[in-house]
Tab-separated table of C-alpha atoms in Angstrom:
chain	number	residue	atom	x	y	z
A	107	MET	CA	-75.498	57.394	-13.730
A	108	VAL	CA	-75.518	58.641	-17.300
A	109	LYS	CA	-71.740	58.979	-17.246
A	110	ASN	CA	-71.312	55.393	-16.026
A	111	ARG	CA	-73.451	54.057	-18.842
A	112	ARG	CA	-71.365	55.944	-21.356
A	113	PHE	CA	-68.221	54.148	-20.168
A	114	GLU	CA	-69.999	50.804	-20.073
A	115	ASP	CA	-71.719	50.887	-23.452
A	116	GLU	CA	-69.556	52.996	-25.730
A	117	PRO	CA	-66.221	51.732	-27.034
A	118	ALA	CA	-63.116	53.824	-26.353
A	119	TYR	CA	-61.627	54.952	-29.655
A	120	GLY	CA	-57.924	55.026	-30.420
A	121	LEU	CA	-55.082	52.997	-29.014
A	122	GLY	CA	-54.681	52.736	-25.256
A	123	VAL	CA	-52.536	50.944	-22.716
A	124	ARG	CA	-54.778	47.853	-22.985
A	125	HIS	CA	-53.726	47.557	-26.648
A	126	TRP	CA	-50.051	47.796	-25.675
A	127	GLN	CA	-50.578	45.055	-23.098
A	128	THR	CA	-52.334	42.923	-25.734
A	129	PHE	CA	-49.286	43.417	-27.975
A	130	LEU	CA	-47.043	42.131	-25.161
A	131	PHE	CA	-49.364	39.132	-24.666
A	132	PHE	CA	-49.134	38.450	-28.419
A	133	PHE	CA	-45.344	38.301	-28.252
A	134	ALA	CA	-45.435	36.230	-25.068
A	135	LEU	CA	-47.398	33.570	-26.948
A	136	THR	CA	-45.129	33.988	-29.987
A	137	VAL	CA	-42.124	33.175	-27.799
A	138	ALA	CA	-43.927	30.344	-26.003
A	139	TYR	CA	-44.991	28.588	-29.190
A	140	ALA	CA	-41.665	29.137	-30.953
A	141	GLN	CA	-39.952	27.384	-28.046
A	142	ARG	CA	-42.630	24.724	-27.925
A	143	VAL	CA	-42.526	23.690	-31.598
A	144	ASN	CA	-38.837	24.240	-32.392
A	145	LEU	CA	-38.057	20.591	-31.694
A	146	SER	CA	-40.643	19.388	-34.254
A	147	VAL	CA	-38.397	20.528	-37.125
A	148	ALA	CA	-35.061	20.342	-35.300
A	149	ILE	CA	-35.545	16.650	-34.544
A	150	VAL	CA	-35.602	15.909	-38.294
A	151	ALA	CA	-32.116	17.444	-38.643
A	152	MET	CA	-30.909	15.951	-35.361
A	153	THR	CA	-31.693	12.425	-36.587
A	154	ASP	CA	-30.721	12.907	-40.259
A	155	ALA	CA	-27.701	15.195	-40.541
A	156	GLU	CA	-27.274	14.480	-44.243
A	157	ALA	CA	-30.665	16.114	-44.919
A	158	ALA	CA	-29.530	19.316	-43.213
A	159	ASN	CA	-25.865	19.938	-42.318
A	160	PRO	CA	-23.578	16.907	-41.753
A	161	ASN	CA	-21.118	19.022	-39.741
A	162	PHE	CA	-23.336	18.827	-36.666
A	163	PRO	CA	-24.111	15.879	-34.355
A	164	GLU	CA	-26.600	13.232	-35.475
A	165	TYR	CA	-28.543	10.986	-33.101
A	166	ASP	CA	-29.869	7.520	-33.888
A	167	TRP	CA	-33.360	7.802	-32.403
A	168	ALA	CA	-36.156	5.403	-33.420
A	169	GLU	CA	-39.623	6.726	-34.319
A	170	LYS	CA	-41.033	5.731	-30.918
A	171	THR	CA	-38.156	7.529	-29.197
A	172	LYS	CA	-38.829	10.661	-31.262
A	173	SER	CA	-42.522	10.499	-30.364
A	174	LEU	CA	-41.538	10.163	-26.710
A	175	ILE	CA	-39.297	13.239	-26.928
A	176	LEU	CA	-41.967	15.288	-28.726
A	177	SER	CA	-44.599	14.423	-26.124
A	178	SER	CA	-42.341	14.888	-23.071
A	179	PHE	CA	-42.925	18.662	-23.026
A	180	PHE	CA	-46.549	18.037	-22.116
A	181	TRP	CA	-45.739	15.776	-19.156
A	182	GLY	CA	-44.521	18.831	-17.269
A	183	TYR	CA	-46.983	21.174	-18.961
A	184	VAL	CA	-50.116	19.537	-17.535
A	185	ILE	CA	-48.784	19.513	-13.965
A	186	THR	CA	-48.570	23.304	-13.539
A	187	GLN	CA	-51.828	24.242	-15.316
A	188	VAL	CA	-54.241	24.326	-12.372
A	189	PRO	CA	-51.807	25.699	-9.753
A	190	SER	CA	-50.862	28.446	-12.233
A	191	GLY	CA	-54.425	29.750	-12.357
A	192	GLN	CA	-54.464	30.083	-8.566
A	193	LEU	CA	-51.005	31.669	-8.479
A	194	ALA	CA	-51.946	34.170	-11.215
A	195	ARG	CA	-54.986	35.258	-9.152
A	196	LYS	CA	-52.898	35.604	-5.998
A	197	PHE	CA	-49.695	37.224	-7.283
A	198	GLY	CA	-50.859	38.683	-10.606
A	199	GLY	CA	-50.549	37.342	-14.136
A	200	LYS	CA	-47.423	39.403	-14.824
A	201	ILE	CA	-45.322	37.606	-12.194
A	202	THR	CA	-46.314	34.073	-13.197
A	203	LEU	CA	-45.963	34.726	-16.936
A	204	LEU	CA	-42.613	36.491	-16.570
A	205	VAL	CA	-41.043	33.811	-14.373
A	206	GLY	CA	-42.333	30.926	-16.487
A	207	LEU	CA	-41.188	32.238	-19.876
A	208	SER	CA	-37.847	33.639	-18.727
A	209	VAL	CA	-36.801	30.316	-17.151
A	210	CYS	CA	-38.060	28.389	-20.201
A	211	SER	CA	-35.976	30.650	-22.459
A	212	VAL	CA	-32.808	29.820	-20.533
A	213	LEU	CA	-33.602	26.094	-20.729
A	214	ASN	CA	-34.031	26.402	-24.512
A	215	LEU	CA	-30.509	27.754	-24.779
A	216	LEU	CA	-29.240	24.611	-23.022
A	217	THR	CA	-30.931	22.071	-25.347
A	218	PRO	CA	-27.925	21.381	-27.665
A	219	VAL	CA	-25.668	20.937	-24.643
A	220	PHE	CA	-28.073	18.501	-22.992
A	221	ALA	CA	-28.452	16.501	-26.222
A	222	ASP	CA	-24.650	16.201	-26.435
A	223	TRP	CA	-24.253	15.183	-22.789
A	224	GLY	CA	-27.063	12.714	-22.309
A	225	SER	CA	-28.703	11.925	-25.639
A	226	TRP	CA	-32.503	11.549	-25.708
A	227	GLN	CA	-33.008	10.861	-21.987
A	228	LEU	CA	-31.571	14.225	-20.966
A	229	VAL	CA	-33.426	16.012	-23.770
A	230	CYS	CA	-36.659	14.446	-22.472
A	231	ALA	CA	-35.906	15.670	-18.955
A	232	LEU	CA	-35.173	19.170	-20.261
A	233	ARG	CA	-38.437	19.263	-22.228
A	234	VAL	CA	-40.363	18.198	-19.119
A	235	MET	CA	-38.822	21.132	-17.259
A	236	GLU	CA	-39.730	23.478	-20.120
A	237	GLY	CA	-43.287	22.158	-19.956
A	238	LEU	CA	-43.431	22.887	-16.228
A	239	CYS	CA	-42.395	26.475	-16.948
A	240	GLN	CA	-44.821	26.994	-19.830
A	241	GLY	CA	-47.738	25.555	-17.890
A	242	VAL	CA	-48.227	29.064	-16.479
A	243	VAL	CA	-48.684	30.720	-19.889
A	244	PHE	CA	-52.360	30.234	-20.752
A	245	PRO	CA	-53.763	30.630	-17.217
A	246	SER	CA	-51.689	33.814	-16.847
A	247	ILE	CA	-52.729	35.217	-20.239
A	248	HIS	CA	-56.396	34.484	-19.514
A	249	THR	CA	-56.108	36.192	-16.131
A	250	LEU	CA	-54.431	39.192	-17.758
A	251	ILE	CA	-57.005	39.470	-20.566
A	252	SER	CA	-59.799	39.264	-18.002
A	253	ALA	CA	-58.163	42.131	-16.073
A	254	TRP	CA	-57.234	44.342	-19.018
A	255	VAL	CA	-59.822	43.865	-21.777
A	256	PRO	CA	-63.444	45.093	-21.530
A	257	PRO	CA	-66.065	42.434	-22.414
A	258	ASN	CA	-67.088	44.052	-25.705
A	259	GLU	CA	-63.452	44.074	-26.937
A	260	ARG	CA	-62.529	40.519	-25.955
A	261	PRO	CA	-63.335	38.854	-29.313
A	262	VAL	CA	-60.977	41.206	-31.182
A	263	LEU	CA	-58.206	41.787	-28.615
A	264	GLY	CA	-58.396	38.181	-27.414
A	265	THR	CA	-57.870	36.994	-30.992
A	266	CYS	CA	-54.985	39.457	-31.422
A	267	ALA	CA	-53.280	38.098	-28.311
A	268	TYR	CA	-53.812	34.421	-29.149
A	269	ALA	CA	-52.700	34.932	-32.759
A	270	GLY	CA	-49.225	34.868	-31.211
A	271	ASN	CA	-49.613	31.078	-31.058
A	272	GLN	CA	-49.644	30.891	-34.835
A	273	PHE	CA	-47.103	33.643	-35.383
A	274	GLY	CA	-44.556	31.818	-33.227
A	275	THR	CA	-45.364	28.545	-34.968
A	276	ILE	CA	-45.030	30.133	-38.425
A	277	ILE	CA	-41.716	31.811	-37.664
A	278	MET	CA	-40.215	28.699	-36.120
A	279	LEU	CA	-41.429	26.192	-38.724
A	280	ALA	CA	-40.477	28.482	-41.619
A	281	THR	CA	-36.971	29.294	-40.370
A	282	SER	CA	-35.953	26.088	-38.596
A	283	GLY	CA	-35.243	24.183	-41.805
A	284	LEU	CA	-33.167	27.053	-43.169
A	285	LEU	CA	-31.256	27.384	-39.902
A	286	ALA	CA	-30.618	23.633	-39.695
A	287	SER	CA	-29.240	23.618	-43.259
A	288	SER	CA	-27.100	26.713	-42.721
A	289	SER	CA	-23.540	26.987	-41.446
A	290	ILE	CA	-24.779	27.478	-37.853
A	291	GLY	CA	-26.735	24.197	-37.951
A	292	TRP	CA	-29.636	22.856	-35.897
A	293	PRO	CA	-28.312	24.126	-32.505
A	294	SER	CA	-29.041	27.677	-33.693
A	295	ILE	CA	-32.772	26.862	-33.668
A	296	PHE	CA	-32.625	26.632	-29.872
A	297	TYR	CA	-30.166	29.497	-29.374
A	298	ILE	CA	-32.287	31.959	-31.354
A	299	SER	CA	-35.671	30.992	-29.863
A	300	GLY	CA	-34.201	31.054	-26.347
A	301	GLY	CA	-32.442	34.372	-26.936
A	302	VAL	CA	-35.585	36.074	-28.248
A	303	GLY	CA	-37.432	34.816	-25.152
A	304	CYS	CA	-34.845	36.467	-22.897
A	305	VAL	CA	-35.287	39.776	-24.767
A	306	TRP	CA	-39.089	39.572	-24.409
A	307	SER	CA	-38.667	38.968	-20.654
A	308	VAL	CA	-36.788	42.273	-20.269
A	309	PHE	CA	-39.484	44.185	-22.185
A	310	PHE	CA	-42.308	42.602	-20.180
A	311	TYR	CA	-40.541	43.235	-16.874
A	312	ILE	CA	-40.361	46.952	-17.724
A	313	TRP	CA	-43.725	47.525	-19.421
A	314	GLY	CA	-46.014	44.679	-18.379
A	315	ALA	CA	-48.614	44.951	-15.589
A	316	SER	CA	-51.118	42.587	-13.974
A	317	SER	CA	-53.988	45.095	-14.085
A	318	PRO	CA	-54.815	48.722	-14.998
A	319	ALA	CA	-54.519	49.644	-11.300
A	320	GLU	CA	-50.824	48.599	-11.356
A	321	TYR	CA	-49.931	50.569	-14.492
A	322	LYS	CA	-48.943	54.075	-13.422
A	323	LYS	CA	-49.091	55.776	-16.827
A	324	ILE	CA	-52.609	54.681	-17.838
A	325	SER	CA	-55.079	57.544	-18.272
A	326	VAL	CA	-57.866	57.974	-15.739
A	327	GLU	CA	-60.464	57.689	-18.527
A	328	GLU	CA	-59.152	54.374	-19.857
A	329	ARG	CA	-58.766	52.852	-16.410
A	330	LYS	CA	-62.303	53.899	-15.425
A	331	MET	CA	-63.726	52.574	-18.703
A	332	ILE	CA	-62.096	49.152	-18.181
A	333	GLU	CA	-63.069	48.858	-14.523
A	334	MET	CA	-66.683	49.940	-15.066
A	335	ALA	CA	-67.132	47.562	-17.995
A	336	GLN	CA	-65.793	44.679	-15.909
A	337	ALA	CA	-67.885	45.652	-12.878
A	338	SER	CA	-71.023	45.011	-14.943
A	339	GLU	CA	-70.098	41.292	-15.028
A	340	CYS	CA	-69.762	40.855	-11.275
A	341	VAL	CA	-72.420	40.743	-8.609
A	342	SER	CA	-70.136	40.372	-5.592
A	343	GLU	CA	-68.402	43.458	-4.218
A	344	GLN	CA	-65.710	41.363	-2.556
A	345	PRO	CA	-62.124	41.644	-3.905
A	346	LYS	CA	-61.305	38.729	-6.225
A	347	GLU	CA	-58.634	37.353	-3.904
A	348	ASN	CA	-61.247	36.980	-1.129
A	349	LEU	CA	-63.593	34.857	-3.235
A	350	HIS	CA	-63.785	31.171	-2.382
A	351	THR	CA	-62.899	28.980	-5.378
A	352	PRO	CA	-66.039	26.889	-6.117
A	353	TRP	CA	-64.320	23.696	-7.270
A	354	LEU	CA	-67.430	21.503	-6.970
A	355	SER	CA	-69.485	23.984	-8.999
A	356	PHE	CA	-66.873	23.897	-11.764
A	357	PHE	CA	-67.075	20.141	-12.180
A	358	THR	CA	-70.867	19.904	-11.914
A	359	SER	CA	-71.459	22.614	-14.528
A	360	PRO	CA	-72.511	21.127	-17.910
A	361	ALA	CA	-71.315	24.288	-19.660
A	362	PHE	CA	-67.826	23.958	-18.188
A	363	LEU	CA	-67.631	20.201	-18.808
A	364	ALA	CA	-68.575	20.829	-22.462
A	365	LEU	CA	-65.793	23.424	-22.593
A	366	ILE	CA	-63.298	20.840	-21.307
A	367	VAL	CA	-64.363	18.402	-24.041
A	368	ALA	CA	-64.144	21.053	-26.791
A	369	HIS	CA	-60.678	22.151	-25.636
A	370	SER	CA	-59.496	18.534	-25.477
A	371	ALA	CA	-60.816	17.753	-28.967
A	372	ASN	CA	-59.103	20.818	-30.399
A	373	ASN	CA	-55.798	19.943	-28.742
A	374	TRP	CA	-55.857	16.384	-30.037
A	375	GLY	CA	-56.131	17.464	-33.666
A	376	PHE	CA	-53.923	20.539	-33.354
A	377	TRP	CA	-50.992	18.801	-31.696
A	378	THR	CA	-51.262	15.648	-33.788
A	379	LEU	CA	-50.708	17.818	-36.837
A	380	LEU	CA	-48.198	20.225	-35.306
A	381	THR	CA	-45.831	17.531	-34.067
A	382	GLU	CA	-46.221	15.179	-37.034
A	383	ILE	CA	-46.534	17.427	-40.125
A	384	PRO	CA	-42.717	17.676	-40.594
A	385	SER	CA	-42.435	13.856	-40.577
A	386	TYR	CA	-45.455	13.491	-42.886
A	387	MET	CA	-44.012	16.044	-45.315
A	388	LYS	CA	-40.626	14.317	-45.411
A	389	ASN	CA	-41.608	10.654	-45.469
A	390	VAL	CA	-44.940	10.604	-47.331
A	391	LEU	CA	-44.800	13.682	-49.563
A	392	GLY	CA	-41.047	13.445	-50.113
A	393	LYS	CA	-40.167	17.054	-49.285
A	394	ASP	CA	-36.575	17.946	-48.313
A	395	ILE	CA	-35.999	19.743	-45.037
A	396	LYS	CA	-35.962	23.284	-46.531
A	397	SER	CA	-39.217	22.958	-48.468
A	398	ASN	CA	-40.548	20.777	-45.624
A	399	ALA	CA	-40.107	23.630	-43.136
A	400	LEU	CA	-41.749	26.224	-45.376
A	401	LEU	CA	-44.665	23.953	-46.285
A	402	SER	CA	-45.089	22.933	-42.644
A	403	ALA	CA	-45.416	26.629	-41.766
A	404	LEU	CA	-47.976	27.343	-44.510
A	405	PRO	CA	-51.024	25.896	-42.634
A	406	TYR	CA	-50.177	28.009	-39.579
A	407	PHE	CA	-49.751	31.122	-41.704
A	408	ALA	CA	-53.256	30.429	-43.011
A	409	MET	CA	-54.502	30.031	-39.436
A	410	PHE	CA	-52.851	33.306	-38.424
A	411	CYS	CA	-54.563	35.179	-41.278
A	412	MET	CA	-57.926	33.439	-40.908
A	413	SER	CA	-58.094	34.215	-37.182
A	414	PHE	CA	-58.211	37.932	-38.051
A	415	VAL	CA	-60.780	37.333	-40.795
A	416	PHE	CA	-63.032	35.506	-38.340
A	417	SER	CA	-62.399	38.185	-35.716
A	418	GLY	CA	-63.560	40.864	-38.164
A	419	ILE	CA	-66.700	38.892	-39.001
A	420	ALA	CA	-67.462	38.356	-35.303
A	421	SER	CA	-66.941	42.055	-34.604
A	422	GLN	CA	-69.443	43.028	-37.301
A	423	LEU	CA	-71.991	40.471	-36.093
A	424	ASN	CA	-71.525	41.867	-32.578
A	425	LYS	CA	-72.020	45.504	-33.596
A	426	ARG	CA	-75.169	44.724	-35.564
A	427	ASN	CA	-76.569	42.415	-32.856
A	428	CYS	CA	-77.140	39.736	-35.507
A	429	ILE	CA	-76.588	36.787	-33.188
A	430	SER	CA	-76.250	36.231	-29.453
A	431	THR	CA	-72.896	35.636	-27.783
A	432	VAL	CA	-73.607	31.937	-27.220
A	433	THR	CA	-74.633	31.450	-30.862
A	434	SER	CA	-71.464	33.241	-31.953
A	435	ARG	CA	-69.278	30.980	-29.777
A	436	LYS	CA	-70.926	27.818	-31.135
A	437	LEU	CA	-70.886	29.026	-34.751
A	438	PHE	CA	-67.188	29.840	-34.781
A	439	ASN	CA	-66.281	26.729	-32.811
A	440	SER	CA	-68.148	24.647	-35.403
A	441	ILE	CA	-66.236	26.345	-38.215
A	442	GLY	CA	-62.999	25.765	-36.296
A	443	LEU	CA	-63.548	22.039	-35.702
A	444	TRP	CA	-65.976	20.668	-38.279
A	445	VAL	CA	-64.467	22.231	-41.418
A	446	PRO	CA	-61.061	20.749	-40.433
A	447	MET	CA	-62.832	17.447	-39.721
A	448	CYS	CA	-64.030	17.284	-43.346
A	449	ALA	CA	-60.573	18.236	-44.633
A	450	LEU	CA	-58.935	15.501	-42.523
A	451	ILE	CA	-61.267	12.885	-43.985
A	452	GLY	CA	-60.272	14.072	-47.465
A	453	LEU	CA	-56.586	14.036	-46.478
A	454	ALA	CA	-56.914	10.400	-45.425
A	455	TYR	CA	-57.596	9.420	-49.050
A	456	VAL	CA	-54.844	11.482	-50.684
A	457	SER	CA	-52.098	9.363	-52.233
A	458	ALA	CA	-48.380	10.064	-51.948
A	459	GLU	CA	-48.342	11.289	-55.577
A	460	GLN	CA	-50.913	14.031	-54.799
A	461	SER	CA	-48.600	16.099	-52.614
A	462	ASN	CA	-50.031	19.477	-53.689
A	463	LEU	CA	-53.572	18.408	-52.776
A	464	ALA	CA	-52.304	17.130	-49.424
A	465	VAL	CA	-50.724	20.528	-48.677
A	466	VAL	CA	-53.985	22.309	-49.624
A	467	LEU	CA	-56.054	20.068	-47.332
A	468	LEU	CA	-53.571	20.469	-44.463
A	469	THR	CA	-53.764	24.245	-44.934
A	470	ILE	CA	-57.574	24.145	-44.798
A	471	THR	CA	-57.487	21.868	-41.744
A	472	VAL	CA	-55.236	24.145	-39.720
A	473	GLY	CA	-56.342	27.472	-41.247
A	474	PHE	CA	-60.016	27.135	-40.360
A	475	ASN	CA	-59.073	25.990	-36.874
A	476	GLY	CA	-58.350	29.682	-36.198
A	477	ALA	CA	-62.105	30.213	-35.745
A	478	CYS	CA	-61.804	28.459	-32.378
A	479	TYR	CA	-60.277	31.630	-30.899
A	480	LEU	CA	-63.818	33.013	-31.072
A	481	GLY	CA	-65.311	29.762	-29.785
A	482	PHE	CA	-64.091	27.736	-26.819
A	483	GLN	CA	-60.832	29.713	-26.447
A	484	ILE	CA	-62.457	32.765	-24.793
A	485	ASN	CA	-65.474	30.931	-23.369
A	486	HIS	CA	-63.746	30.645	-19.971
A	487	ILE	CA	-64.027	34.427	-19.539
A	488	ASP	CA	-67.686	34.298	-20.633
A	489	LEU	CA	-68.518	31.754	-17.943
A	490	SER	CA	-66.509	33.300	-15.110
A	491	PRO	CA	-64.412	36.485	-15.353
A	492	ASN	CA	-63.346	36.005	-11.716
A	493	PHE	CA	-61.976	32.494	-12.242
A	494	ALA	CA	-61.029	32.614	-15.948
A	495	GLY	CA	-57.382	31.764	-15.268
A	496	ILE	CA	-58.268	28.760	-13.117
A	497	LEU	CA	-60.816	27.512	-15.661
A	498	MET	CA	-58.217	27.816	-18.417
A	499	GLY	CA	-55.747	25.937	-16.232
A	500	ILE	CA	-58.218	23.076	-15.788
A	501	THR	CA	-59.263	22.778	-19.440
A	502	ASN	CA	-55.684	23.197	-20.653
A	503	CYS	CA	-54.528	20.511	-18.208
A	504	VAL	CA	-57.086	18.004	-19.489
A	505	GLY	CA	-56.646	19.173	-23.082
A	506	ASN	CA	-52.902	18.706	-22.969
A	507	ILE	CA	-53.216	15.168	-21.723
A	508	MET	CA	-54.509	14.728	-25.279
A	509	SER	CA	-51.343	16.469	-26.477
A	510	ILE	CA	-49.307	13.793	-24.703
A	511	ILE	CA	-51.353	10.859	-25.953
A	512	ALA	CA	-51.697	12.007	-29.584
A	513	PRO	CA	-47.983	11.930	-30.610
A	514	LEU	CA	-47.473	8.677	-28.683
A	515	LEU	CA	-50.411	7.073	-30.480
A	516	VAL	CA	-48.980	8.210	-33.811
A	517	GLY	CA	-45.724	6.506	-32.854
A	518	PHE	CA	-47.586	3.212	-32.254
A	519	ILE	CA	-49.808	3.458	-35.351
A	520	VAL	CA	-47.186	4.674	-37.812
A	521	THR	CA	-44.573	1.934	-37.696
A	522	ASN	CA	-43.655	2.613	-41.331
A	523	GLU	CA	-43.375	6.361	-41.896
A	524	HIS	CA	-43.849	5.928	-45.663
A	525	ASP	CA	-47.137	3.982	-45.374
A	526	VAL	CA	-50.104	6.168	-46.403
A	527	GLU	CA	-52.563	3.627	-44.940
A	528	GLN	CA	-51.130	4.066	-41.453
A	529	TRP	CA	-51.315	7.867	-41.686
A	530	ARG	CA	-54.943	7.472	-42.793
A	531	VAL	CA	-55.808	5.936	-39.419
A	532	VAL	CA	-54.213	8.928	-37.667
A	533	PHE	CA	-56.342	11.388	-39.670
A	534	PHE	CA	-59.564	9.401	-39.105
A	535	ILE	CA	-59.050	9.397	-35.338
A	536	ALA	CA	-58.500	13.164	-35.280
A	537	ALA	CA	-61.627	13.750	-37.431
A	538	ALA	CA	-63.794	11.594	-35.124
A	539	ILE	CA	-62.582	13.470	-32.034
A	540	TYR	CA	-63.370	16.815	-33.697
A	541	LEU	CA	-66.907	15.564	-34.473
A	542	VAL	CA	-67.707	14.488	-30.918
A	543	GLY	CA	-65.977	17.400	-29.172
A	544	ASN	CA	-67.801	20.140	-31.025
A	545	GLY	CA	-71.105	18.240	-30.933
A	546	LEU	CA	-71.092	18.273	-27.134
A	547	PHE	CA	-70.084	21.946	-27.071
A	548	ILE	CA	-73.076	22.816	-29.295
A	549	ILE	CA	-75.478	20.914	-27.026
A	550	PHE	CA	-74.215	21.993	-23.587
A	551	GLY	CA	-72.096	25.110	-24.181
A	552	ARG	CA	-73.128	28.467	-22.670
A	553	ALA	CA	-71.742	32.031	-22.885
A	554	SER	CA	-73.389	33.759	-19.912
A	555	VAL	CA	-71.694	34.491	-16.577
A	556	GLN	CA	-72.454	31.509	-14.333
A	557	SER	CA	-73.898	31.821	-10.815
A	558	TRP	CA	-70.722	30.340	-9.303
A	559	ASN	CA	-68.691	33.290	-10.642
A	560	ASP	CA	-69.669	35.156	-7.434
A	561	PRO	CA	-69.425	32.673	-4.538
A	562	PRO	CA	-69.374	33.770	-0.881
A	563	ALA	CA	-66.157	35.351	0.340
A	564	LYS	CA	-63.667	33.200	2.211
A	565	PRO	CA	-64.187	33.434	5.987
A	566	ARG	CA	-61.427	35.171	7.911
A	567	ARG	CA	-59.943	33.663	11.062
A	568	ASN	CA	-59.712	37.053	12.730
A	569	SER	CA	-62.269	39.549	11.465
A	570	THR	CA	-61.723	42.474	13.861
A	571	PRO	CA	-61.936	45.921	12.230
A	572	GLN	CA	-58.252	46.566	13.004
A	573	VAL	CA	-57.068	43.410	11.202
A	574	GLU	CA	-59.386	43.991	8.239
A	575	SER	CA	-58.068	47.506	7.759
A	576	GLN	CA	-54.556	46.128	7.426
A	577	HIS	CA	-55.590	43.880	4.544
């Protein structure tokens, strides 16, 4: 008994296989987000060749058409969210993540060809297919983190993994403008991001694993430490695949409904800014495509750095038992949504001549949003380690409906890209959604394992001892 408590309560020092897996998750999200946001900058060059390299094709797409193309990724993305959580539980997070990202990487390589063959309609169709592939990413990553990372390490290692979102965004936004203006032109944006994804797929196929039990070279001590720490969260002794999915309990849980709202609010603001910052920089602040790309990446570089700052603070608060887990989740979620809310309100009143102030406020808006990795982002695992992937699939599905609506709404509101008044409306809407979303999370959010995490096992049709022994 004493030995078990040592594994459960004391952290394992030094780097282990779980850290290597976290590193692979980080690069999976780097690849996913690089492929997801590459079009945000590329579309500026694709529709204005003179601003980048006139030797490459230019397409005459209206603002509403561009908004349609930018949102089309999410049409496919929301469809595969919930099924992906179930598939990750059944086949393992490695399989679903590997298949989804490898296929998406190949599709990225085909983007310039599709644009040449069928203009915006074919590009839209391609982005829908990419969305279908990437719908597996977050449910798979959540399932993998739940399997690999002990509860006391989730704030730090979870943040390290999800920092890949920002790293991919930074790399793509910072380099896309330079690539588009170079001799290899805007098609290289898709060739490079797709090629890197193919390389990652090979590495993950060789070294990735769905759980410690499937990784042959893990030490006995590390595997036992992970499994014992996770066993403390579960009451049921049934294997996870035998547990009945309590769908009704999910949607009647105030804590989970508040999580859906918080995730949706975050996605609205995040994707409004991510898809529209390049256009805002070019048309309102008057930045050329090279400086536009670098300045567009700056807020996400701030978010990348701040996520580690907040992770360090959370780790210290955890070690000293200063605040409870639920207070920590609500505190960091408030920092991640309400500080950006204030910055967005300020941004709404910045004039076109105050471009430096606008960049500072955008950096604050996105940078402080990194605190959400310690708020709603890992709350799914708090509520239900057994069904974390499915819960992430549900909240990400609903949240990314916001990702579809937000760019489309911008396209309807901003009919004149140079009109500061129209952009002001966009920022006000995002600020209001941040206010309401985090308010409900503060009131109803929880961070304890819910009773429905351990439902009764699924009944078997044939439960003879012989059949059971074969399963």
